[in-house]
């Protein structure tokens, strides 16, 4: 499995070191660019929060020995972007994962099972943001798209089906709880938030809305910042530049900015704190916002100080962890199986082509019998036994589904009320755009070219079959990404990339321009459909089961193809 992970987290890395890896957007972009420029890594996502920095990558896996150089590249780029080359023995803080361990870690992170506060809600949003940042810039595609999608979906199930998030307690919530304990409650107190437009600061602002008679002050750098806070919240805005002048009145000060410098310095605190009283300073930023300043009555908490509070909270939630683990295991298995099929796609296509050839020549029953014989002869006793157990499982699940399906639905499927109408027309000299150059795209491009269409392919890379078609002059292939202007002047468009979002965008653009489109992965977005084709000279038969039974359509097509050959021979 070609999934790789580099991790620094609150579990192994002190705050001082984590602060170096709290990347800005430019820092994350630098890491992503460096990774893909290495030539060994083709997809990457950087997750950077106050408690962790993690880099997820995909690289083609050539065995156990290939893991070391990929992980070394990841480590070099991470350290370079953090400016941590001079830190002694920096590698001892870094955890490295490869294969299923890397994927498993992401599933636990997204579900909040690896967080300082078990079951916290914020990490799921941060995982989605990290993925979106990379995806929007073109640094992750099929492999990490699927991994992050399954991890996020599994995490949502954990939140709805377990008690982990029924009473969510985030790091921000624990910090406010600590302030309440030190001051005997916050009723009638004054609280200042620096960085309320950020994720953690905004959570603090929303959490304290229910505390009656608490005076809430929020620092603002500009008027536009007010729009980012949300509506219906109770607070008083003050200028960021005047924060020190208001400081002496405050009982609680929360700072959670993304600033690389202190928002409150020891010198400033010494100058402006005149009144002797108990105060709580909550520094929820990485790197820290508040410079420590010893003063009687002052209580200071940073991210690392939340550990003990988090431990106490986690003890109450540990009973839900086994159930959460079982849920994410289901989604992990789903991803693992997808990845196995994806990484063995070429072998599967060869195998499928052989089976279809057998069906066309010998008929479906003989082809299936031969396939079962080959599986029996090629496998060991243990492998054959596992295969037969899978067959039994499929049969039982199929029978169960059939029994649960309403009779009216069966009748509806047998009726022709929603069947597709067959229509034949001449595509000779018609301009057809194929977006994508994988196996499916190549098959459809070749079929259309056979019928005389002028096929134009747009894709940065693709299959050997598409390469052959281009070399033979059957298609014109432009090796680049799709742009919406590509559909101008086209008669038909095929959206057949390995990215569902891109296929959806292509279909959407086509509908706006009233160009007929076929979405290879979603029949609901298709204007026309590819049937099974049996042809002998000018005699052409198209077969479709109206999207309900591809296996049946394929079997009928194979038999018709065989029959047409016999018929033409007289």
mmCIF file of N, CA and C in Angstrom, residues 225-351:
data_model
loop_
_atom_site.group_PDB
_atom_site.id
_atom_site.type_symbol
_atom_site.label_atom_id
_atom_site.label_comp_id
_atom_site.label_asym_id
_atom_site.label_seq_id
_atom_site.Cartn_x
_atom_site.Cartn_y
_atom_site.Cartn_z
ATOM 1 N N UNK A 225 -13.250 42.468 10.061
ATOM 2 C CA UNK A 225 -13.147 41.315 10.960
ATOM 3 C C UNK A 225 -14.483 40.982 11.610
ATOM 4 N N UNK A 226 -15.335 42.016 11.814
ATOM 5 C CA UNK A 226 -16.631 41.794 12.462
ATOM 6 C C UNK A 226 -17.485 40.794 11.691
ATOM 7 N N UNK A 227 -17.380 40.827 10.358
ATOM 8 C CA UNK A 227 -18.201 39.954 9.520
ATOM 9 C C UNK A 227 -17.819 38.482 9.676
ATOM 10 N N UNK A 228 -16.581 38.212 10.102
ATOM 11 C CA UNK A 228 -16.105 36.834 10.222
ATOM 12 C C UNK A 228 -16.576 36.140 11.504
ATOM 13 N N UNK A 229 -17.056 36.927 12.480
ATOM 14 C CA UNK A 229 -17.391 36.357 13.783
ATOM 15 C C UNK A 229 -18.725 35.624 13.795
ATOM 16 N N UNK A 230 -19.620 35.978 12.898
ATOM 17 C CA UNK A 230 -20.957 35.399 12.915
ATOM 18 C C UNK A 230 -21.945 36.345 13.571
ATOM 19 N N UNK A 231 -23.218 36.083 13.343
ATOM 20 C CA UNK A 231 -24.262 36.977 13.829
ATOM 21 C C UNK A 231 -24.881 36.450 15.117
ATOM 22 N N UNK A 232 -25.487 37.364 15.872
ATOM 23 C CA UNK A 232 -26.214 36.989 17.079
ATOM 24 C C UNK A 232 -25.340 36.712 18.277
ATOM 25 N N UNK A 233 -24.066 37.116 18.235
ATOM 26 C CA UNK A 233 -23.157 36.878 19.358
ATOM 27 C C UNK A 233 -23.033 38.143 20.208
ATOM 28 N N UNK A 234 -22.826 37.927 21.493
ATOM 29 C CA UNK A 234 -22.729 39.029 22.451
ATOM 30 C C UNK A 234 -21.259 39.344 22.723
ATOM 31 N N UNK A 235 -20.835 40.559 22.400
ATOM 32 C CA UNK A 235 -19.461 40.986 22.685
ATOM 33 C C UNK A 235 -19.331 42.489 22.420
ATOM 34 N N UNK A 236 -18.240 43.029 22.919
ATOM 35 C CA UNK A 236 -17.890 44.434 22.635
ATOM 36 C C UNK A 236 -16.566 44.444 21.892
ATOM 37 N N UNK A 237 -16.531 45.106 20.745
ATOM 38 C CA UNK A 237 -15.310 45.148 19.933
ATOM 39 C C UNK A 237 -14.416 46.284 20.380
ATOM 40 N N UNK A 238 -13.104 45.966 20.510
ATOM 41 C CA UNK A 238 -12.113 47.002 20.821
ATOM 42 C C UNK A 238 -10.953 46.867 19.828
ATOM 43 N N UNK A 239 -10.234 47.936 19.626
ATOM 44 C CA UNK A 239 -9.123 47.920 18.680
ATOM 45 C C UNK A 239 -7.988 47.039 19.208
ATOM 46 N N UNK A 240 -7.403 46.244 18.322
ATOM 47 C CA UNK A 240 -6.278 45.395 18.705
ATOM 48 C C UNK A 240 -5.129 46.241 19.254
ATOM 49 N N UNK A 241 -4.927 47.412 18.665
ATOM 50 C CA UNK A 241 -3.834 48.288 19.093
ATOM 51 C C UNK A 241 -4.042 48.810 20.518
ATOM 52 N N UNK A 242 -5.281 48.780 21.017
ATOM 53 C CA UNK A 242 -5.576 49.296 22.360
ATOM 54 C C UNK A 242 -5.683 48.170 23.395
ATOM 55 N N UNK A 243 -5.253 46.955 23.045
ATOM 56 C CA UNK A 243 -5.444 45.809 23.926
ATOM 57 C C UNK A 243 -4.783 45.996 25.290
ATOM 58 N N UNK A 244 -3.606 46.602 25.306
ATOM 59 C CA UNK A 244 -2.906 46.779 26.587
ATOM 60 C C UNK A 244 -3.662 47.739 27.509
ATOM 61 N N UNK A 245 -4.280 48.793 26.925
ATOM 62 C CA UNK A 245 -5.013 49.768 27.744
ATOM 63 C C UNK A 245 -6.209 49.141 28.453
ATOM 64 N N UNK A 246 -6.794 48.078 27.865
ATOM 65 C CA UNK A 246 -7.949 47.403 28.460
ATOM 66 C C UNK A 246 -7.543 46.256 29.390
ATOM 67 N N UNK A 247 -6.293 45.901 29.368
ATOM 68 C CA UNK A 247 -5.828 44.672 30.005
ATOM 69 C C UNK A 247 -6.061 44.659 31.518
ATOM 70 N N UNK A 248 -5.853 45.777 32.175
ATOM 71 C CA UNK A 248 -5.915 45.809 33.641
ATOM 72 C C UNK A 248 -7.313 45.492 34.161
ATOM 73 N N UNK A 249 -8.346 45.788 33.326
ATOM 74 C CA UNK A 249 -9.719 45.539 33.763
ATOM 75 C C UNK A 249 -10.099 44.065 33.668
ATOM 76 N N UNK A 250 -9.373 43.297 32.888
ATOM 77 C CA UNK A 250 -9.779 41.934 32.551
ATOM 78 C C UNK A 250 -9.507 40.929 33.680
ATOM 79 N N UNK A 251 -10.406 39.942 33.765
ATOM 80 C CA UNK A 251 -10.220 38.819 34.679
ATOM 81 C C UNK A 251 -9.688 37.588 33.930
ATOM 82 N N UNK A 252 -10.086 37.459 32.671
ATOM 83 C CA UNK A 252 -9.634 36.343 31.836
ATOM 84 C C UNK A 252 -9.184 36.902 30.492
ATOM 85 N N UNK A 253 -8.024 36.443 30.038
ATOM 86 C CA UNK A 253 -7.523 36.841 28.724
ATOM 87 C C UNK A 253 -7.241 35.561 27.929
ATOM 88 N N UNK A 254 -7.874 35.457 26.762
ATOM 89 C CA UNK A 254 -7.680 34.306 25.882
ATOM 90 C C UNK A 254 -7.003 34.791 24.604
ATOM 91 N N UNK A 255 -5.910 34.132 24.212
ATOM 92 C CA UNK A 255 -5.256 34.486 22.957
ATOM 93 C C UNK A 255 -5.099 33.227 22.122
ATOM 94 N N UNK A 256 -5.603 33.295 20.886
ATOM 95 C CA UNK A 256 -5.568 32.118 19.994
ATOM 96 C C UNK A 256 -5.391 32.585 18.562
ATOM 97 N N UNK A 257 -4.299 33.291 18.308
ATOM 98 C CA UNK A 257 -4.045 33.818 16.962
ATOM 99 C C UNK A 257 -3.068 32.911 16.216
ATOM 100 N N UNK A 258 -2.859 33.233 14.947
ATOM 101 C CA UNK A 258 -1.875 32.518 14.135
ATOM 102 C C UNK A 258 -0.602 33.346 13.987
ATOM 103 N N UNK A 259 -0.421 34.300 14.865
ATOM 104 C CA UNK A 259 0.735 35.199 14.780
ATOM 105 C C UNK A 259 2.031 34.469 15.133
ATOM 106 N N UNK A 260 3.109 34.739 14.400
ATOM 107 C CA UNK A 260 4.404 34.134 14.751
ATOM 108 C C UNK A 260 5.080 34.851 15.928
ATOM 109 N N UNK A 261 4.515 35.992 16.348
ATOM 110 C CA UNK A 261 5.087 36.793 17.439
ATOM 111 C C UNK A 261 4.114 36.851 18.615
ATOM 112 N N UNK A 262 4.616 37.247 19.773
ATOM 113 C CA UNK A 262 3.763 37.387 20.959
ATOM 114 C C UNK A 262 2.706 38.464 20.731
ATOM 115 N N UNK A 263 1.468 38.162 21.124
ATOM 116 C CA UNK A 263 0.424 39.191 21.113
ATOM 117 C C UNK A 263 0.465 39.992 22.416
ATOM 118 N N UNK A 264 0.975 39.367 23.472
ATOM 119 C CA UNK A 264 1.165 40.035 24.763
ATOM 120 C C UNK A 264 2.566 39.706 25.266
ATOM 121 N N UNK A 265 3.413 40.691 25.381
ATOM 122 C CA UNK A 265 4.791 40.477 25.823
ATOM 123 C C UNK A 265 4.902 40.656 27.337
ATOM 124 N N UNK A 266 5.947 40.121 27.922
ATOM 125 C CA UNK A 266 6.185 40.277 29.357
ATOM 126 C C UNK A 266 6.349 41.755 29.710
ATOM 127 N N UNK A 267 7.009 42.505 28.837
ATOM 128 C CA UNK A 267 7.198 43.942 29.078
ATOM 129 C C UNK A 267 5.847 44.652 29.109
ATOM 130 N N UNK A 268 4.984 44.358 28.143
ATOM 131 C CA UNK A 268 3.668 44.995 28.086
ATOM 132 C C UNK A 268 2.813 44.640 29.288
ATOM 133 N N UNK A 269 2.853 43.385 29.723
ATOM 134 C CA UNK A 269 2.088 42.956 30.896
ATOM 135 C C UNK A 269 2.562 43.697 32.148
ATOM 136 N N UNK A 270 3.871 43.824 32.285
ATOM 137 C CA UNK A 270 4.437 44.511 33.452
ATOM 138 C C UNK A 270 4.031 45.981 33.484
ATOM 139 N N UNK A 271 3.974 46.600 32.305
ATOM 140 C CA UNK A 271 3.662 48.027 32.220
ATOM 141 C C UNK A 271 2.197 48.313 32.514
ATOM 142 N N UNK A 272 1.284 47.432 32.081
ATOM 143 C CA UNK A 272 -0.140 47.782 32.099
ATOM 144 C C UNK A 272 -0.956 47.071 33.177
ATOM 145 N N UNK A 273 -0.436 46.000 33.781
ATOM 146 C CA UNK A 273 -1.179 45.337 34.855
ATOM 147 C C UNK A 273 -0.871 46.033 36.178
ATOM 148 N N UNK A 274 -1.790 46.865 36.661
ATOM 149 C CA UNK A 274 -1.581 47.661 37.874
ATOM 150 C C UNK A 274 -2.387 47.143 39.052
ATOM 151 N N UNK A 275 -3.612 46.685 38.782
ATOM 152 C CA UNK A 275 -4.503 46.244 39.854
ATOM 153 C C UNK A 275 -4.152 44.823 40.276
ATOM 154 N N UNK A 276 -3.974 44.630 41.589
ATOM 155 C CA UNK A 276 -3.674 43.295 42.092
ATOM 156 C C UNK A 276 -4.977 42.507 42.258
ATOM 157 N N UNK A 277 -5.150 41.480 41.464
ATOM 158 C CA UNK A 277 -6.314 40.604 41.565
ATOM 159 C C UNK A 277 -6.005 39.309 40.817
ATOM 160 N N UNK A 278 -6.826 38.308 41.036
ATOM 161 C CA UNK A 278 -6.631 37.038 40.335
ATOM 162 C C UNK A 278 -7.017 37.190 38.864
ATOM 163 N N UNK A 279 -6.139 36.731 38.016
ATOM 164 C CA UNK A 279 -6.411 36.724 36.573
ATOM 165 C C UNK A 279 -5.993 35.373 35.999
ATOM 166 N N UNK A 280 -6.652 34.991 34.901
ATOM 167 C CA UNK A 280 -6.307 33.754 34.201
ATOM 168 C C UNK A 280 -5.959 34.103 32.761
ATOM 169 N N UNK A 281 -4.765 33.689 32.344
ATOM 170 C CA UNK A 281 -4.333 33.874 30.952
ATOM 171 C C UNK A 281 -4.372 32.508 30.265
ATOM 172 N N UNK A 282 -5.138 32.405 29.193
ATOM 173 C CA UNK A 282 -5.296 31.159 28.451
ATOM 174 C C UNK A 282 -4.661 31.327 27.084
ATOM 175 N N UNK A 283 -3.492 30.715 26.901
ATOM 176 C CA UNK A 283 -2.751 30.812 25.645
ATOM 177 C C UNK A 283 -3.014 29.542 24.834
ATOM 178 N N UNK A 284 -3.906 29.638 23.839
ATOM 179 C CA UNK A 284 -4.318 28.469 23.053
ATOM 180 C C UNK A 284 -3.696 28.468 21.670
ATOM 181 N N UNK A 285 -2.588 29.169 21.507
ATOM 182 C CA UNK A 285 -1.949 29.293 20.193
ATOM 183 C C UNK A 285 -0.676 28.460 20.118
ATOM 184 N N UNK A 286 -0.340 28.061 18.905
ATOM 185 C CA UNK A 286 0.939 27.405 18.605
ATOM 186 C C UNK A 286 1.506 28.081 17.356
ATOM 187 N N UNK A 287 2.668 28.780 17.480
ATOM 188 C CA UNK A 287 3.467 28.999 18.687
ATOM 189 C C UNK A 287 2.738 29.885 19.691
ATOM 190 N N UNK A 288 3.215 29.916 20.968
ATOM 191 C CA UNK A 288 2.499 30.658 22.023
ATOM 192 C C UNK A 288 2.341 32.143 21.701
ATOM 193 N N UNK A 289 1.221 32.696 22.157
ATOM 194 C CA UNK A 289 0.919 34.119 21.960
ATOM 195 C C UNK A 289 1.372 34.987 23.136
ATOM 196 N N UNK A 290 1.334 34.414 24.346
ATOM 197 C CA UNK A 290 1.551 35.215 25.557
ATOM 198 C C UNK A 290 2.909 34.859 26.178
ATOM 199 N N UNK A 291 3.744 35.857 26.349
ATOM 200 C CA UNK A 291 5.041 35.631 26.996
ATOM 201 C C UNK A 291 4.832 35.514 28.499
ATOM 202 N N UNK A 292 5.349 34.442 29.090
ATOM 203 C CA UNK A 292 5.140 34.208 30.518
ATOM 204 C C UNK A 292 5.735 35.338 31.350
ATOM 205 N N UNK A 293 4.942 35.770 32.353
ATOM 206 C CA UNK A 293 5.397 36.859 33.230
ATOM 207 C C UNK A 293 4.939 36.549 34.651
ATOM 208 N N UNK A 294 5.865 36.155 35.535
ATOM 209 C CA UNK A 294 5.474 35.794 36.906
ATOM 210 C C UNK A 294 4.923 37.001 37.666
ATOM 211 N N UNK A 295 3.707 36.852 38.196
ATOM 212 C CA UNK A 295 3.075 37.939 38.935
ATOM 213 C C UNK A 295 2.054 37.329 39.886
ATOM 214 N N UNK A 296 2.028 37.732 41.125
ATOM 215 C CA UNK A 296 1.093 37.152 42.104
ATOM 216 C C UNK A 296 -0.359 37.223 41.606
ATOM 217 N N UNK A 297 -1.061 36.107 41.734
ATOM 218 C CA UNK A 297 -2.467 36.086 41.355
ATOM 219 C C UNK A 297 -2.706 35.697 39.911
ATOM 220 N N UNK A 298 -1.657 35.692 39.090
ATOM 221 C CA UNK A 298 -1.816 35.352 37.670
ATOM 222 C C UNK A 298 -1.727 33.833 37.474
ATOM 223 N N UNK A 299 -2.658 33.281 36.739
ATOM 224 C CA UNK A 299 -2.632 31.868 36.363
ATOM 225 C C UNK A 299 -2.463 31.798 34.854
ATOM 226 N N UNK A 300 -1.508 30.987 34.424
ATOM 227 C CA UNK A 300 -1.200 30.900 32.988
ATOM 228 C C UNK A 300 -1.348 29.459 32.519
ATOM 229 N N UNK A 301 -2.120 29.266 31.453
ATOM 230 C CA UNK A 301 -2.272 27.946 30.833
ATOM 231 C C UNK A 301 -1.922 28.044 29.356
ATOM 232 N N UNK A 302 -1.138 27.079 28.862
ATOM 233 C CA UNK A 302 -0.953 26.974 27.410
ATOM 234 C C UNK A 302 -1.463 25.601 26.960
ATOM 235 N N UNK A 303 -1.236 25.286 25.704
ATOM 236 C CA UNK A 303 -1.769 24.038 25.147
ATOM 237 C C UNK A 303 -1.286 22.812 25.927
ATOM 238 N N UNK A 304 -0.032 22.815 26.325
ATOM 239 C CA UNK A 304 0.496 21.647 27.040
ATOM 240 C C UNK A 304 -0.121 21.503 28.431
ATOM 241 N N UNK A 305 -0.515 22.630 29.035
ATOM 242 C CA UNK A 305 -1.122 22.578 30.369
ATOM 243 C C UNK A 305 -2.511 21.961 30.354
ATOM 244 N N UNK A 306 -3.074 21.816 29.138
ATOM 245 C CA UNK A 306 -4.402 21.207 29.024
ATOM 246 C C UNK A 306 -4.355 19.683 29.187
ATOM 247 N N UNK A 307 -3.143 19.108 29.182
ATOM 248 C CA UNK A 307 -3.008 17.643 29.170
ATOM 249 C C UNK A 307 -3.712 16.975 30.344
ATOM 250 N N UNK A 308 -3.500 17.471 31.570
ATOM 251 C CA UNK A 308 -4.108 16.850 32.747
ATOM 252 C C UNK A 308 -5.622 17.000 32.723
ATOM 253 N N UNK A 309 -6.102 18.178 32.330
ATOM 254 C CA UNK A 309 -7.548 18.377 32.221
ATOM 255 C C UNK A 309 -8.141 17.433 31.182
ATOM 256 N N UNK A 310 -7.402 17.264 30.082
ATOM 257 C CA UNK A 310 -7.869 16.369 29.025
ATOM 258 C C UNK A 310 -7.902 14.923 29.519
ATOM 259 N N UNK A 311 -6.889 14.531 30.302
ATOM 260 C CA UNK A 311 -6.833 13.155 30.819
ATOM 261 C C UNK A 311 -8.055 12.844 31.671
ATOM 262 N N UNK A 312 -8.441 13.765 32.524
ATOM 263 C CA UNK A 312 -9.607 13.547 33.380
ATOM 264 C C UNK A 312 -10.880 13.423 32.548
ATOM 265 N N UNK A 313 -10.984 14.257 31.524
ATOM 266 C CA UNK A 313 -12.159 14.205 30.650
ATOM 267 C C UNK A 313 -12.191 12.906 29.844
ATOM 268 N N UNK A 314 -10.996 12.457 29.408
ATOM 269 C CA UNK A 314 -10.912 11.260 28.577
ATOM 270 C C UNK A 314 -11.338 10.005 29.331
ATOM 271 N N UNK A 315 -11.065 9.962 30.617
ATOM 272 C CA UNK A 315 -11.406 8.782 31.400
ATOM 273 C C UNK A 315 -12.900 8.489 31.343
ATOM 274 N N UNK A 316 -13.699 9.557 31.265
ATOM 275 C CA UNK A 316 -15.152 9.379 31.218
ATOM 276 C C UNK A 316 -15.619 8.880 29.849
ATOM 277 N N UNK A 317 -14.775 9.030 28.829
ATOM 278 C CA UNK A 317 -15.181 8.677 27.474
ATOM 279 C C UNK A 317 -14.565 7.379 26.958
ATOM 280 N N UNK A 318 -13.617 6.824 27.719
ATOM 281 C CA UNK A 318 -12.893 5.656 27.242
ATOM 282 C C UNK A 318 -13.800 4.463 26.952
ATOM 283 N N UNK A 319 -14.925 4.363 27.659
ATOM 284 C CA UNK A 319 -15.826 3.232 27.452
ATOM 285 C C UNK A 319 -16.419 3.217 26.049
ATOM 286 N N UNK A 320 -16.463 4.393 25.378
ATOM 287 C CA UNK A 320 -17.038 4.477 24.036
ATOM 288 C C UNK A 320 -16.021 4.165 22.935
ATOM 289 N N UNK A 321 -14.737 4.109 23.290
ATOM 290 C CA UNK A 321 -13.696 3.934 22.282
ATOM 291 C C UNK A 321 -13.804 2.614 21.529
ATOM 292 N N UNK A 322 -14.047 1.457 22.199
ATOM 293 C CA UNK A 322 -14.163 0.202 21.435
ATOM 294 C C UNK A 322 -15.238 0.251 20.347
ATOM 295 N N UNK A 323 -16.394 0.865 20.651
ATOM 296 C CA UNK A 323 -17.445 0.991 19.648
ATOM 297 C C UNK A 323 -16.983 1.876 18.496
ATOM 298 N N UNK A 324 -16.303 2.973 18.824
ATOM 299 C CA UNK A 324 -15.777 3.860 17.781
ATOM 300 C C UNK A 324 -14.761 3.138 16.913
ATOM 301 N N UNK A 325 -13.925 2.308 17.546
ATOM 302 C CA UNK A 325 -12.925 1.539 16.783
ATOM 303 C C UNK A 325 -13.590 0.571 15.804
ATOM 304 N N UNK A 326 -14.693 -0.054 16.241
ATOM 305 C CA UNK A 326 -15.387 -0.991 15.353
ATOM 306 C C UNK A 326 -15.995 -0.262 14.150
ATOM 307 N N UNK A 327 -16.482 0.956 14.385
ATOM 308 C CA UNK A 327 -17.078 1.735 13.285
ATOM 309 C C UNK A 327 -16.016 2.123 12.267
ATOM 310 N N UNK A 328 -14.884 2.674 12.740
ATOM 311 C CA UNK A 328 -13.873 3.114 11.776
ATOM 312 C C UNK A 328 -13.185 1.917 11.111
ATOM 313 N N UNK A 329 -13.190 0.760 11.777
ATOM 314 C CA UNK A 329 -12.623 -0.445 11.154
ATOM 315 C C UNK A 329 -13.409 -0.799 9.889
ATOM 316 N N UNK A 330 -14.724 -0.591 9.940
ATOM 317 C CA UNK A 330 -15.576 -0.861 8.780
ATOM 318 C C UNK A 330 -15.160 0.018 7.595
ATOM 319 N N UNK A 331 -14.900 1.311 7.870
ATOM 320 C CA UNK A 331 -14.529 2.225 6.793
ATOM 321 C C UNK A 331 -13.081 2.015 6.354
ATOM 322 N N UNK A 332 -12.227 1.620 7.289
ATOM 323 C CA UNK A 332 -10.853 1.260 6.918
ATOM 324 C C UNK A 332 -10.851 0.075 5.951
ATOM 325 N N UNK A 333 -11.632 -0.942 6.273
ATOM 326 C CA UNK A 333 -11.696 -2.122 5.403
ATOM 327 C C UNK A 333 -12.205 -1.739 4.017
ATOM 328 N N UNK A 334 -13.181 -0.849 3.984
ATOM 329 C CA UNK A 334 -13.719 -0.376 2.707
ATOM 330 C C UNK A 334 -12.622 0.284 1.874
ATOM 331 N N UNK A 335 -11.799 1.118 2.525
ATOM 332 C CA UNK A 335 -10.707 1.773 1.808
ATOM 333 C C UNK A 335 -9.645 0.773 1.379
ATOM 334 N N UNK A 336 -9.288 -0.158 2.282
ATOM 335 C CA UNK A 336 -8.257 -1.144 1.966
ATOM 336 C C UNK A 336 -8.640 -1.964 0.739
ATOM 337 N N UNK A 337 -9.920 -2.357 0.670
ATOM 338 C CA UNK A 337 -10.373 -3.155 -0.479
ATOM 339 C C UNK A 337 -10.351 -2.323 -1.762
ATOM 340 N N UNK A 338 -10.779 -1.061 -1.640
ATOM 341 C CA UNK A 338 -10.725 -0.180 -2.823
ATOM 342 C C UNK A 338 -9.293 -0.043 -3.324
ATOM 343 N N UNK A 339 -8.365 0.134 -2.378
ATOM 344 C CA UNK A 339 -6.971 0.336 -2.755
ATOM 345 C C UNK A 339 -6.387 -0.918 -3.388
ATOM 346 N N UNK A 340 -6.718 -2.082 -2.855
ATOM 347 C CA UNK A 340 -6.240 -3.331 -3.445
ATOM 348 C C UNK A 340 -6.696 -3.460 -4.897
ATOM 349 N N UNK A 341 -7.959 -3.167 -5.137
ATOM 350 C CA UNK A 341 -8.465 -3.229 -6.512
ATOM 351 C C UNK A 341 -7.791 -2.181 -7.389
ATOM 352 N N UNK A 342 -7.614 -0.976 -6.842
ATOM 353 C CA UNK A 342 -7.021 0.109 -7.638
ATOM 354 C C UNK A 342 -5.578 -0.210 -8.019
ATOM 355 N N UNK A 343 -4.814 -0.739 -7.064
ATOM 356 C CA UNK A 343 -3.409 -1.041 -7.315
ATOM 357 C C UNK A 343 -3.228 -2.259 -8.219
ATOM 358 N N UNK A 344 -4.278 -3.057 -8.348
ATOM 359 C CA UNK A 344 -4.212 -4.238 -9.228
ATOM 360 C C UNK A 344 -5.139 -4.079 -10.436
ATOM 361 N N UNK A 345 -5.420 -2.830 -10.798
ATOM 362 C CA UNK A 345 -6.382 -2.555 -11.854
ATOM 363 C C UNK A 345 -5.967 -3.149 -13.198
ATOM 364 N N UNK A 346 -4.680 -3.050 -13.520
ATOM 365 C CA UNK A 346 -4.218 -3.581 -14.808
ATOM 366 C C UNK A 346 -4.451 -5.086 -14.896
ATOM 367 N N UNK A 347 -4.099 -5.811 -13.819
ATOM 368 C CA UNK A 347 -4.340 -7.264 -13.802
ATOM 369 C C UNK A 347 -5.820 -7.584 -13.907
ATOM 370 N N UNK A 348 -6.640 -6.791 -13.217
ATOM 371 C CA UNK A 348 -8.085 -7.021 -13.252
ATOM 372 C C UNK A 348 -8.638 -6.806 -14.655
ATOM 373 N N UNK A 349 -8.124 -5.770 -15.350
ATOM 374 C CA UNK A 349 -8.606 -5.481 -16.698
ATOM 375 C C UNK A 349 -8.229 -6.602 -17.676
ATOM 376 N N UNK A 350 -7.002 -7.117 -17.543
ATOM 377 C CA UNK A 350 -6.573 -8.233 -18.400
ATOM 378 C C UNK A 350 -7.454 -9.445 -18.148
ATOM 379 N N UNK A 351 -7.691 -9.717 -16.861
ATOM 380 C CA UNK A 351 -8.523 -10.865 -16.471
ATOM 381 C C UNK A 351 -9.937 -10.696 -17.006
#
